[in-house]
Amino acid sequence: MSYSLIDKYNVAGPRYTSYPTVPYWDIETFSLANWKQSLIKSYEESNTDEGISLYLHLPFCESLCTFCGCHKRITKRHEVELPYINALLKEWKLYRDILNKRPKIKELHLGGGTPTFFSPENLKLLISELLRTSDVDDNYEFSFEGHPNNTTKEHLQTLYDLGFRRVSFGVQDYNPMIQAAINRVQTFENVQKVTQLAREIGYTSVGHDIIFGLPFQKESDVLQTITKTKLIKPDRLAFYSYAHVPWIKGNGQRGFKDEDLPSAESKRLQYEMGKYYLQQAGFTEIGMDHFALKSDSLYEAANNQKMHRNFMGYTASKTQLMIGLGVSAISDSWYGFAQNVKSIEDYYQLLEEDTIPVYRGHILNEEDLIIRKHILNLMCHFETSWLNGDMTFTALPETLVKLKEFEQDGLLTFERKKITVTEKGKPFIRNICMAFDLRLQRKKPNTQLFSMTI
Ligand SMILES: C[S@@+](CC[C@H](N)C(=O)[O-])C[C@H]1O[C@@H](n2cnc3c(N)ncnc32)[C@H](O)[C@@H]1O
Ligand code: SF4
């Protein structure tokens, strides 16, 4: 890849888990009343057929990894588990009261923080209660994020018995020096053991998260990590670009200096090399940052154009309505987004008052809905088209001018009213999506809001 392309396109840009992106939500016009309306509309349109997704945010971690961009609360006090579970169940009851029926769950994902911070008994209590009060789709998918250091056989067995078949483990990098810098020490043997355990129990998809662009990381470290990963061969891999966002409140991104981070060129080389070795090992690149073996459901979904992207990342099927429970969790009705308060104390307080603990959100207008579809098409399938009139929007000519420049740089091709991202263009997918992001273009941020695209 040419360095001039990196120079040209390494800008701050969104990762597009939503459109509009969170900093561009119109919070002034958002209210709990219009959020509830959009929720009911979406539920009535979709619950009977496709069902809904539930995301549960479990924020506790025993120790702070200093690279982490997730919303978490560090504590070793496990007494926090039960009150938090009760609060989640209370929130679920508030949603069920609004929806006024037994929701049909298609997807259930436990994210964090560290879901395996909770004891197996407490997780069982939580999930059993959720399932007792819902119907479950025949083709359900339950998944969770596990920390390799504290996921036990009991965790895996308990969640398997409740219907979980997919787990992803945070690996990041195997070099002990990098692990020390990010305060995330875990051995290869641990990861291997917990992956094998999950397979023996019957999990059909075991994923690993690895990261490039970490402090002190070199290409040889990424190669080492991939060489070890090949020995275990997870079914799915998230190969994340390290997002350096130290300005986000509560982030633990310290313990290293900005100078300790690899340059944009070196980071891009780490990605190129990683991609090459992963492909050699039988993984196919899927969407942005993801790889899967041909036997994994995400590969099949990507091939059949069924893959979807939301705040949980990539999923093998689309549900129109996703309800996020827990602190900081985001819900998505397709027509609107709503985010919960971030402080655990505020969360408890609002639930105590029987109030949905949402503090901000956005209701999409007609233009947002069209752009959302284009960005989703690009992020999931690397192509989008406006052959159908309902995919055009008034500022399309301006967007086309920007897309022409990508074409000249060989990052995409035009065919009638359709663009397809080339292999060379895939690492620049965030930049290509930005050409459609009219809210970003109309109001450029004064301070840095997003991580760099490379
Ligand atoms: C919530 S964590 C996973 C669960 C569990 N807490 C763990 O650490 O194993 C989800 C994943 O997000 C990724 N992640 C967290 N912060 C990141 C950052 N700043 N840049 C890129 N990826 C990040 C890591 O790969 C991590 O495994
Ligand atoms: S990476 Fe996982 S364990 Fe570490 S602080 Fe973030 S959420 Fe917690």
Short mmCIF file of C-alpha atoms and ligand atoms in Angstrom, two decimals:
data_model
loop_
_atom_site.label_atom_id
_atom_site.label_comp_id
_atom_site.label_asym_id
_atom_site.label_seq_id
_atom_site.Cartn_x
_atom_site.Cartn_y
_atom_site.Cartn_z
CA MET A 1 0.00 0.00 0.00
CA SER A 2 1.35 3.41 -0.90
CA TYR A 3 2.36 5.75 1.91
CA SER A 4 0.76 8.68 0.08
CA LEU A 5 -2.64 6.99 0.42
CA ILE A 6 -2.01 6.56 4.14
CA ASP A 7 -1.02 10.22 4.46
CA LYS A 8 -4.09 11.27 2.53
CA TYR A 9 -6.65 9.12 4.31
CA ASN A 10 -5.39 8.76 7.89
CA VAL A 11 -7.92 11.11 9.45
CA ALA A 12 -10.13 10.95 12.54
CA GLY A 13 -13.28 9.03 11.57
CA PRO A 14 -16.19 7.02 13.00
CA ARG A 15 -16.33 3.21 13.14
CA TYR A 16 -20.00 3.38 12.10
CA THR A 17 -21.67 1.06 14.58
CA SER A 18 -24.54 3.49 14.00
CA TYR A 19 -25.63 6.24 11.64
CA PRO A 20 -25.88 9.00 12.73
CA THR A 21 -22.83 8.43 14.92
CA VAL A 22 -23.32 9.14 18.63
CA PRO A 23 -21.71 12.64 18.69
CA TYR A 24 -24.12 13.69 15.92
CA TRP A 25 -27.31 12.58 17.61
CA ASP A 26 -29.90 15.30 17.75
CA ILE A 27 -30.42 15.16 21.51
CA GLU A 28 -32.51 18.35 21.57
CA THR A 29 -35.45 16.81 19.73
CA PHE A 30 -35.14 13.43 21.46
CA SER A 31 -37.54 12.55 24.28
CA LEU A 32 -38.51 9.40 26.15
CA ALA A 33 -41.98 9.71 24.63
CA ASN A 34 -40.76 9.66 21.00
CA TRP A 35 -38.28 6.87 21.85
CA LYS A 36 -41.14 4.73 23.21
CA GLN A 37 -43.17 5.44 20.08
CA SER A 38 -40.36 4.32 17.77
CA LEU A 39 -39.82 1.24 19.93
CA ILE A 40 -43.45 0.17 19.69
CA LYS A 41 -43.55 0.79 15.92
CA SER A 42 -40.43 -1.30 15.40
CA TYR A 43 -41.62 -4.05 17.73
CA GLU A 44 -44.99 -4.33 16.01
CA GLU A 45 -43.33 -4.54 12.60
CA SER A 46 -40.75 -7.13 13.51
CA ASN A 47 -41.36 -9.14 16.67
CA THR A 48 -43.58 -11.85 15.19
CA ASP A 49 -41.28 -12.66 12.25
CA GLU A 50 -37.66 -12.02 13.07
CA GLY A 51 -37.77 -11.47 16.83
CA ILE A 52 -35.62 -9.01 18.73
CA SER A 53 -32.02 -8.79 19.96
CA LEU A 54 -31.10 -8.25 23.56
CA TYR A 55 -27.74 -6.82 24.57
CA LEU A 56 -26.80 -6.94 28.25
CA HIS A 57 -23.94 -4.74 29.40
CA LEU A 58 -22.11 -6.26 32.37
CA PRO A 59 -19.61 -3.53 33.29
CA PHE A 60 -17.43 -4.96 36.05
CA CYS A 61 -13.78 -6.00 35.62
CA GLU A 62 -11.34 -7.02 38.34
CA SER A 63 -8.44 -5.06 36.92
CA LEU A 64 -7.95 -2.26 34.43
CA CYS A 65 -6.41 -2.99 31.02
CA THR A 66 -4.84 0.32 30.09
CA PHE A 67 -5.69 0.10 26.37
CA CYS A 68 -9.40 -0.47 26.94
CA GLY A 69 -12.00 1.75 25.28
CA CYS A 70 -15.05 -0.06 26.71
CA HIS A 71 -17.36 1.23 29.44
CA LYS A 72 -16.33 -0.54 32.64
CA ARG A 73 -16.14 -0.29 36.42
CA ILE A 74 -13.10 -1.77 38.13
CA THR A 75 -13.77 -3.61 41.37
CA LYS A 76 -12.87 -6.81 43.18
CA ARG A 77 -16.06 -6.68 45.28
CA HIS A 78 -18.34 -9.38 43.96
CA GLU A 79 -21.21 -8.22 46.18
CA VAL A 80 -21.98 -5.84 43.30
CA GLU A 81 -23.30 -8.74 41.20
CA LEU A 82 -26.76 -9.31 42.67
CA PRO A 83 -27.92 -5.67 42.87
CA TYR A 84 -26.85 -5.20 39.27
CA ILE A 85 -28.73 -8.30 38.12
CA ASN A 86 -31.85 -7.11 39.90
CA ALA A 87 -31.53 -3.75 38.17
CA LEU A 88 -31.19 -5.41 34.74
CA LEU A 89 -34.31 -7.47 35.39
CA LYS A 90 -36.18 -4.37 36.51
CA GLU A 91 -35.18 -2.59 33.31
CA TRP A 92 -36.32 -5.59 31.27
CA LYS A 93 -39.69 -5.47 33.05
CA LEU A 94 -40.07 -1.75 32.16
CA TYR A 95 -39.47 -2.61 28.49
CA ARG A 96 -41.88 -5.54 28.59
CA ASP A 97 -44.54 -3.25 30.07
CA ILE A 98 -44.09 -0.83 27.16
CA LEU A 99 -44.18 -3.61 24.56
CA ASN A 100 -47.10 -5.26 26.28
CA LYS A 101 -46.43 -8.82 25.06
CA ARG A 102 -43.88 -11.61 25.51
CA PRO A 103 -41.00 -10.53 23.28
CA LYS A 104 -39.45 -13.18 21.04
CA ILE A 105 -35.68 -13.24 21.51
CA LYS A 106 -33.61 -14.01 18.44
CA GLU A 107 -30.22 -12.85 19.64
CA LEU A 108 -28.88 -12.45 23.15
CA HIS A 109 -25.40 -11.10 23.77
CA LEU A 110 -23.58 -10.53 27.04
CA GLY A 111 -20.91 -7.86 26.68
CA GLY A 112 -18.87 -5.69 28.91
CA GLY A 113 -16.84 -5.07 30.91
CA THR A 114 -16.40 -8.71 31.74
CA PRO A 115 -19.51 -10.91 31.77
CA THR A 116 -17.45 -13.72 33.35
CA PHE A 117 -16.78 -11.44 36.35
CA PHE A 118 -20.24 -12.69 37.45
CA SER A 119 -20.49 -16.13 39.05
CA PRO A 120 -22.08 -18.93 36.99
CA GLU A 121 -24.95 -19.09 39.52
CA ASN A 122 -25.71 -15.40 39.13
CA LEU A 123 -25.54 -15.57 35.34
CA LYS A 124 -27.95 -18.49 35.48
CA LEU A 125 -30.31 -16.51 37.65
CA LEU A 126 -30.24 -13.59 35.22
CA ILE A 127 -30.65 -15.56 31.99
CA SER A 128 -33.28 -17.97 33.35
CA GLU A 129 -35.40 -15.03 34.44
CA LEU A 130 -35.05 -13.34 31.05
CA LEU A 131 -36.03 -16.54 29.27
CA ARG A 132 -38.94 -17.23 31.62
CA THR A 133 -40.47 -13.91 30.62
CA SER A 134 -39.87 -14.20 26.84
CA ASP A 135 -40.35 -16.49 23.88
CA VAL A 136 -37.29 -17.67 21.99
CA ASP A 137 -36.98 -17.87 18.20
CA ASP A 138 -36.25 -21.34 16.75
CA ASN A 139 -33.01 -20.04 15.22
CA TYR A 140 -31.78 -18.20 18.28
CA GLU A 141 -28.14 -17.17 18.77
CA PHE A 142 -26.83 -16.57 22.28
CA SER A 143 -23.26 -15.36 22.73
CA PHE A 144 -20.96 -13.82 25.32
CA GLU A 145 -17.59 -12.17 25.78
CA GLY A 146 -15.28 -14.10 28.09
CA HIS A 147 -12.03 -13.06 29.71
CA PRO A 148 -9.61 -16.01 29.27
CA ASN A 149 -8.25 -15.48 32.81
CA ASN A 150 -11.55 -15.87 34.63
CA THR A 151 -13.81 -17.95 32.37
CA THR A 152 -14.20 -21.27 34.17
CA LYS A 153 -15.54 -24.63 33.05
CA GLU A 154 -18.61 -23.88 35.19
CA HIS A 155 -19.21 -20.59 33.35
CA LEU A 156 -18.98 -22.34 29.99
CA GLN A 157 -21.18 -25.27 31.02
CA THR A 158 -23.83 -23.12 32.73
CA LEU A 159 -24.17 -20.78 29.76
CA TYR A 160 -24.13 -23.70 27.31
CA ASP A 161 -27.00 -25.32 29.23
CA LEU A 162 -28.91 -22.04 28.88
CA GLY A 163 -28.48 -22.09 25.07
CA PHE A 164 -25.21 -20.20 24.47
CA ARG A 165 -23.21 -21.57 21.53
CA ARG A 166 -20.84 -18.71 20.74
CA VAL A 167 -18.14 -17.15 22.87
CA SER A 168 -15.37 -14.65 22.11
CA PHE A 169 -12.23 -14.33 24.20
CA GLY A 170 -10.11 -11.19 24.51
CA VAL A 171 -6.54 -12.09 23.53
CA GLN A 172 -5.04 -8.80 22.22
CA ASP A 173 -1.35 -9.83 21.84
CA TYR A 174 0.84 -12.64 23.26
CA ASN A 175 4.09 -10.66 23.73
CA PRO A 176 4.67 -10.39 27.54
CA MET A 177 6.24 -6.94 27.16
CA ILE A 178 3.15 -5.58 25.37
CA GLN A 179 0.87 -7.38 27.83
CA ALA A 180 2.70 -5.63 30.69
CA ALA A 181 2.38 -2.22 28.97
CA ILE A 182 -1.38 -2.64 28.60
CA ASN A 183 -1.74 -4.32 32.01
CA ARG A 184 -3.31 -7.38 30.46
CA VAL A 185 -1.21 -10.38 31.35
CA GLN A 186 -2.48 -13.76 30.18
CA THR A 187 -0.60 -16.76 28.84
CA PHE A 188 -1.09 -18.62 25.59
CA GLU A 189 -1.71 -21.76 27.65
CA ASN A 190 -4.69 -20.11 29.38
CA VAL A 191 -6.24 -19.07 26.10
CA GLN A 192 -5.63 -22.51 24.59
CA LYS A 193 -7.13 -24.26 27.61
CA VAL A 194 -10.30 -22.18 27.74
CA THR A 195 -10.80 -22.45 23.96
CA GLN A 196 -10.48 -26.24 24.15
CA LEU A 197 -12.86 -26.40 27.09
CA ALA A 198 -15.46 -24.41 25.17
CA ARG A 199 -15.12 -26.77 22.21
CA GLU A 200 -15.37 -29.90 24.37
CA ILE A 201 -18.55 -28.57 25.95
CA GLY A 202 -20.05 -28.03 22.49
CA TYR A 203 -19.68 -24.34 21.57
CA THR A 204 -19.92 -24.13 17.79
CA SER A 205 -18.17 -20.78 17.38
CA VAL A 206 -15.22 -19.73 19.50
CA GLY A 207 -13.77 -16.33 18.63
CA HIS A 208 -10.61 -14.48 19.64
CA ASP A 209 -10.09 -10.70 19.67
CA ILE A 210 -6.61 -9.62 18.66
CA ILE A 211 -5.40 -6.05 18.17
CA PHE A 212 -2.80 -4.34 15.99
CA GLY A 213 -1.36 -0.89 16.65
CA LEU A 214 -0.89 -1.42 20.41
CA PRO A 215 1.91 0.39 22.28
CA PHE A 216 5.35 -1.07 21.52
CA GLN A 217 3.80 -3.53 19.07
CA LYS A 218 5.84 -4.38 15.98
CA GLU A 219 5.01 -6.41 12.90
CA SER A 220 6.94 -9.33 14.38
CA ASP A 221 4.60 -9.29 17.43
CA VAL A 222 1.51 -9.42 15.25
CA LEU A 223 3.08 -12.29 13.31
CA GLN A 224 3.89 -14.13 16.57
CA THR A 225 0.34 -13.66 17.84
CA ILE A 226 -1.12 -14.93 14.57
CA THR A 227 1.28 -17.90 14.54
CA LYS A 228 0.03 -18.85 18.00
CA THR A 229 -3.58 -18.17 17.03
CA LYS A 230 -3.16 -20.60 14.11
CA LEU A 231 -2.30 -23.36 16.59
CA ILE A 232 -5.71 -22.94 18.25
CA LYS A 233 -7.62 -21.95 15.09
CA PRO A 234 -10.60 -20.07 16.54
CA ASP A 235 -13.67 -20.08 14.27
CA ARG A 236 -13.87 -16.30 14.20
CA LEU A 237 -11.34 -13.53 14.72
CA ALA A 238 -11.79 -9.87 15.41
CA PHE A 239 -8.57 -8.22 14.22
CA TYR A 240 -9.12 -4.76 15.68
CA SER A 241 -7.21 -1.63 14.94
CA TYR A 242 -6.22 -0.19 18.32
CA ALA A 243 -8.50 2.81 18.94
CA HIS A 244 -6.56 5.46 20.82
CA VAL A 245 -9.24 7.60 22.44
CA PRO A 246 -7.68 8.83 25.71
CA TRP A 247 -10.00 11.84 25.86
CA ILE A 248 -13.06 9.69 26.62
CA LYS A 249 -13.90 10.11 30.30
CA GLY A 250 -13.07 7.09 32.47
CA ASN A 251 -10.81 5.49 29.85
CA GLY A 252 -7.79 3.69 31.19
CA GLN A 253 -5.57 4.58 28.27
CA ARG A 254 -2.48 5.38 30.26
CA GLY A 255 0.62 3.43 31.29
CA PHE A 256 2.24 4.26 27.99
CA LYS A 257 2.98 7.43 26.08
CA ASP A 258 1.76 8.52 22.67
CA GLU A 259 5.35 8.03 21.37
CA ASP A 260 5.12 4.34 22.32
CA LEU A 261 2.42 3.79 19.69
CA PRO A 262 3.45 2.55 16.23
CA SER A 263 3.30 5.08 13.37
CA ALA A 264 0.37 5.05 10.94
CA GLU A 265 2.59 3.35 8.31
CA SER A 266 3.75 0.69 10.70
CA LYS A 267 0.18 0.12 11.90
CA ARG A 268 -1.05 -0.31 8.34
CA LEU A 269 1.79 -2.76 7.61
CA GLN A 270 0.79 -4.73 10.70
CA TYR A 271 -2.72 -4.97 9.31
CA GLU A 272 -1.58 -5.92 5.77
CA MET A 273 0.77 -8.57 7.09
CA GLY A 274 -1.79 -9.89 9.57
CA LYS A 275 -4.42 -10.11 6.85
CA TYR A 276 -2.02 -12.01 4.57
CA TYR A 277 -1.16 -14.59 7.24
CA LEU A 278 -4.76 -14.99 8.35
CA GLN A 279 -5.84 -15.62 4.77
CA GLN A 280 -3.00 -18.13 4.39
CA ALA A 281 -4.36 -19.88 7.48
CA GLY A 282 -7.82 -20.28 5.91
CA PHE A 283 -9.60 -17.21 7.31
CA THR A 284 -11.69 -14.96 5.07
CA GLU A 285 -11.92 -11.23 5.70
CA ILE A 286 -15.48 -10.27 6.52
CA GLY A 287 -16.72 -6.70 6.87
CA MET A 288 -14.36 -4.40 8.74
CA ASP A 289 -11.87 -5.93 11.25
CA HIS A 290 -13.31 -9.45 11.10
CA PHE A 291 -12.16 -12.81 9.79
CA ALA A 292 -13.88 -16.19 9.89
CA LEU A 293 -13.30 -19.80 8.89
CA LYS A 294 -15.56 -21.04 6.10
CA SER A 295 -17.38 -23.26 8.61
CA ASP A 296 -18.45 -20.30 10.79
CA SER A 297 -21.98 -18.85 10.58
CA LEU A 298 -20.62 -15.32 10.01
CA TYR A 299 -18.87 -16.47 6.82
CA GLU A 300 -22.09 -17.97 5.52
CA ALA A 301 -24.07 -14.84 6.49
CA ALA A 302 -21.55 -12.60 4.70
CA ASN A 303 -21.72 -14.80 1.60
CA ASN A 304 -25.52 -14.73 1.54
CA GLN A 305 -25.59 -10.97 2.15
CA LYS A 306 -27.38 -11.63 5.45
CA MET A 307 -24.75 -10.10 7.72
CA HIS A 308 -25.75 -7.13 9.86
CA ARG A 309 -23.86 -4.58 11.96
CA ASN A 310 -25.07 -2.90 15.11
CA PHE A 311 -23.68 -1.86 18.50
CA MET A 312 -22.81 -5.51 19.22
CA GLY A 313 -20.54 -5.50 16.12
CA TYR A 314 -21.23 -7.90 13.23
CA THR A 315 -24.05 -10.41 13.59
CA ALA A 316 -25.12 -13.29 11.36
CA SER A 317 -28.71 -12.09 10.98
CA LYS A 318 -30.60 -8.85 11.16
CA THR A 319 -33.18 -7.92 13.72
CA GLN A 320 -34.81 -4.55 13.39
CA LEU A 321 -35.09 -4.02 17.13
CA MET A 322 -32.23 -4.33 19.59
CA ILE A 323 -32.79 -3.52 23.23
CA GLY A 324 -29.69 -2.75 25.27
CA LEU A 325 -29.95 -3.22 29.02
CA GLY A 326 -27.44 -2.00 31.60
CA VAL A 327 -25.28 1.06 32.11
CA SER A 328 -24.22 2.85 28.90
CA ALA A 329 -26.07 0.27 26.75
CA ILE A 330 -27.51 1.56 23.48
CA SER A 331 -30.85 0.41 22.07
CA ASP A 332 -31.68 0.60 18.38
CA SER A 333 -35.23 0.50 16.99
CA TRP A 334 -33.96 1.16 13.43
CA TYR A 335 -35.97 4.40 13.55
CA GLY A 336 -34.19 5.64 16.66
CA PHE A 337 -31.34 5.15 19.13
CA ALA A 338 -31.34 5.55 22.90
CA GLN A 339 -28.42 5.31 25.31
CA ASN A 340 -28.61 4.51 29.02
CA VAL A 341 -26.91 6.57 31.71
CA LYS A 342 -23.29 5.61 32.30
CA SER A 343 -23.07 5.83 36.08
CA ILE A 344 -24.24 2.76 38.00
CA GLU A 345 -25.61 4.96 40.79
CA ASP A 346 -27.74 7.02 38.34
CA TYR A 347 -28.88 3.80 36.69
CA TYR A 348 -30.13 2.37 40.00
CA GLN A 349 -31.76 5.66 40.93
CA LEU A 350 -33.79 5.93 37.70
CA LEU A 351 -34.92 2.32 37.90
CA GLU A 352 -35.95 2.92 41.50
CA GLU A 353 -38.23 5.64 40.08
CA ASP A 354 -39.64 3.20 37.45
CA THR A 355 -38.04 5.27 34.67
CA ILE A 356 -36.36 3.82 31.59
CA PRO A 357 -32.74 4.85 32.37
CA VAL A 358 -32.08 6.52 29.01
CA TYR A 359 -30.25 9.87 28.99
CA ARG A 360 -29.79 10.65 25.30
CA GLY A 361 -30.83 9.44 21.89
CA HIS A 362 -31.76 10.29 18.33
CA ILE A 363 -34.81 9.77 16.13
CA LEU A 364 -33.83 9.26 12.48
CA ASN A 365 -35.32 11.45 9.74
CA GLU A 366 -35.94 10.27 6.15
CA GLU A 367 -32.46 11.26 4.99
CA ASP A 368 -30.79 9.55 7.99
CA LEU A 369 -32.64 6.32 7.20
CA ILE A 370 -31.38 6.23 3.59
CA ILE A 371 -27.81 7.08 4.56
CA ARG A 372 -27.94 4.51 7.32
CA LYS A 373 -28.74 1.85 4.71
CA HIS A 374 -25.85 2.90 2.45
CA ILE A 375 -23.36 2.86 5.33
CA LEU A 376 -24.64 -0.51 6.53
CA ASN A 377 -24.33 -1.95 3.00
CA LEU A 378 -20.74 -0.72 2.78
CA MET A 379 -19.71 -1.90 6.23
CA CYS A 380 -21.27 -5.36 5.71
CA HIS A 381 -20.89 -6.05 1.99
CA PHE A 382 -18.40 -3.49 0.66
CA GLU A 383 -20.92 -2.25 -1.90
CA THR A 384 -24.02 -0.11 -2.18
CA SER A 385 -26.32 1.11 -4.94
CA TRP A 386 -28.92 3.78 -5.61
CA LEU A 387 -30.52 2.03 -8.61
CA ASN A 388 -33.74 2.11 -6.65
CA GLY A 389 -35.12 5.60 -6.27
CA ASP A 390 -35.72 5.09 -2.56
CA MET A 391 -31.93 5.01 -2.02
CA THR A 392 -31.33 8.52 -3.38
CA PHE A 393 -31.03 11.63 -1.22
CA THR A 394 -30.75 15.30 -2.09
CA ALA A 395 -27.01 15.60 -1.44
CA LEU A 396 -26.16 12.51 -3.54
CA PRO A 397 -24.38 14.61 -6.27
CA GLU A 398 -21.94 16.00 -3.66
CA THR A 399 -21.34 12.49 -2.30
CA LEU A 400 -20.65 11.26 -5.85
CA VAL A 401 -17.93 13.89 -6.32
CA LYS A 402 -16.16 12.54 -3.24
CA LEU A 403 -16.62 8.94 -4.39
CA LYS A 404 -15.02 9.79 -7.77
CA GLU A 405 -11.83 10.67 -5.93
CA PHE A 406 -11.81 7.27 -4.26
CA GLU A 407 -12.30 5.75 -7.71
CA GLN A 408 -9.28 7.64 -9.04
CA ASP A 409 -7.23 6.29 -6.13
CA GLY A 410 -8.35 2.74 -7.02
CA LEU A 411 -10.33 2.27 -3.80
CA LEU A 412 -13.68 1.56 -5.45
CA THR A 413 -15.30 0.95 -8.84
CA PHE A 414 -18.48 2.43 -10.34
CA GLU A 415 -20.98 0.39 -12.31
CA ARG A 416 -24.10 2.35 -13.23
CA LYS A 417 -25.58 3.52 -9.93
CA LYS A 418 -23.53 1.20 -7.77
CA ILE A 419 -20.13 1.28 -6.09
CA THR A 420 -18.03 -1.70 -5.08
CA VAL A 421 -15.04 -1.31 -2.79
CA THR A 422 -11.87 -2.91 -4.20
CA GLU A 423 -9.41 -5.05 -2.18
CA LYS A 424 -7.16 -2.00 -2.07
CA GLY A 425 -10.05 0.09 -0.78
CA LYS A 426 -11.13 -2.23 2.07
CA PRO A 427 -8.74 -0.74 4.67
CA PHE A 428 -10.27 2.68 3.83
CA ILE A 429 -13.89 1.61 4.33
CA ARG A 430 -14.39 4.12 7.16
CA ASN A 431 -13.19 6.93 4.85
CA ILE A 432 -15.57 5.78 2.09
CA CYS A 433 -18.51 5.73 4.52
CA MET A 434 -17.58 9.28 5.54
CA ALA A 435 -18.47 10.42 1.99
CA PHE A 436 -22.08 9.49 2.82
CA ASP A 437 -22.00 10.98 6.32
CA LEU A 438 -23.83 14.23 5.69
CA ARG A 439 -24.13 15.10 9.37
CA LEU A 440 -20.34 14.98 9.75
CA GLN A 441 -19.84 17.06 6.60
CA ARG A 442 -22.35 19.71 7.62
CA LYS A 443 -20.74 20.22 11.01
CA LYS A 444 -17.06 19.38 11.25
CA PRO A 445 -16.02 18.74 14.87
CA ASN A 446 -13.89 21.37 16.66
CA THR A 447 -12.09 18.77 18.77
CA GLN A 448 -11.14 15.17 17.98
CA LEU A 449 -14.17 12.92 18.52
CA PHE A 450 -13.11 9.73 16.74
CA SER A 451 -10.03 7.51 16.54
CA MET A 452 -7.84 7.71 13.42
CA THR A 453 -9.09 5.64 10.47
CA ILE A 454 -5.68 3.92 10.14
C1 LIG B 1 -15.29 -5.73 26.37
S1 LIG B 1 -13.87 -6.44 25.80
C2 LIG B 1 -13.94 -8.19 25.97
C3 LIG B 1 -14.34 -8.94 27.15
C4 LIG B 1 -13.39 -9.05 28.29
N1 LIG B 1 -13.55 -7.90 29.12
C5 LIG B 1 -11.95 -9.18 27.90
O1 LIG B 1 -11.26 -8.17 28.00
O2 LIG B 1 -11.52 -10.26 27.53
C6 LIG B 1 -14.12 -6.52 24.07
C7 LIG B 1 -12.92 -6.36 23.18
O3 LIG B 1 -12.82 -5.01 22.78
C8 LIG B 1 -11.54 -4.79 22.27
N2 LIG B 1 -11.08 -3.45 22.65
C9 LIG B 1 -11.19 -2.85 23.85
N3 LIG B 1 -10.63 -1.63 23.82
C10 LIG B 1 -10.14 -1.44 22.57
C11 LIG B 1 -9.45 -0.38 21.91
N4 LIG B 1 -9.13 0.74 22.55
N5 LIG B 1 -9.11 -0.54 20.61
C12 LIG B 1 -9.44 -1.68 19.95
N6 LIG B 1 -10.08 -2.72 20.52
C13 LIG B 1 -10.43 -2.61 21.82
C14 LIG B 1 -10.63 -5.87 22.85
O4 LIG B 1 -10.10 -6.66 21.82
C15 LIG B 1 -11.55 -6.65 23.76
O5 LIG B 1 -11.26 -8.01 23.77
S1 SF4 B 2 -10.35 -5.20 28.05
FE1 SF4 B 2 -11.98 -6.34 29.05
S2 SF4 B 2 -11.13 -6.86 31.09
FE2 SF4 B 2 -9.86 -5.26 30.28
S3 SF4 B 2 -10.70 -3.37 31.16
FE3 SF4 B 2 -11.62 -3.65 29.09
S4 SF4 B 2 -13.49 -4.71 29.44
FE4 SF4 B 2 -12.26 -4.94 31.31
#
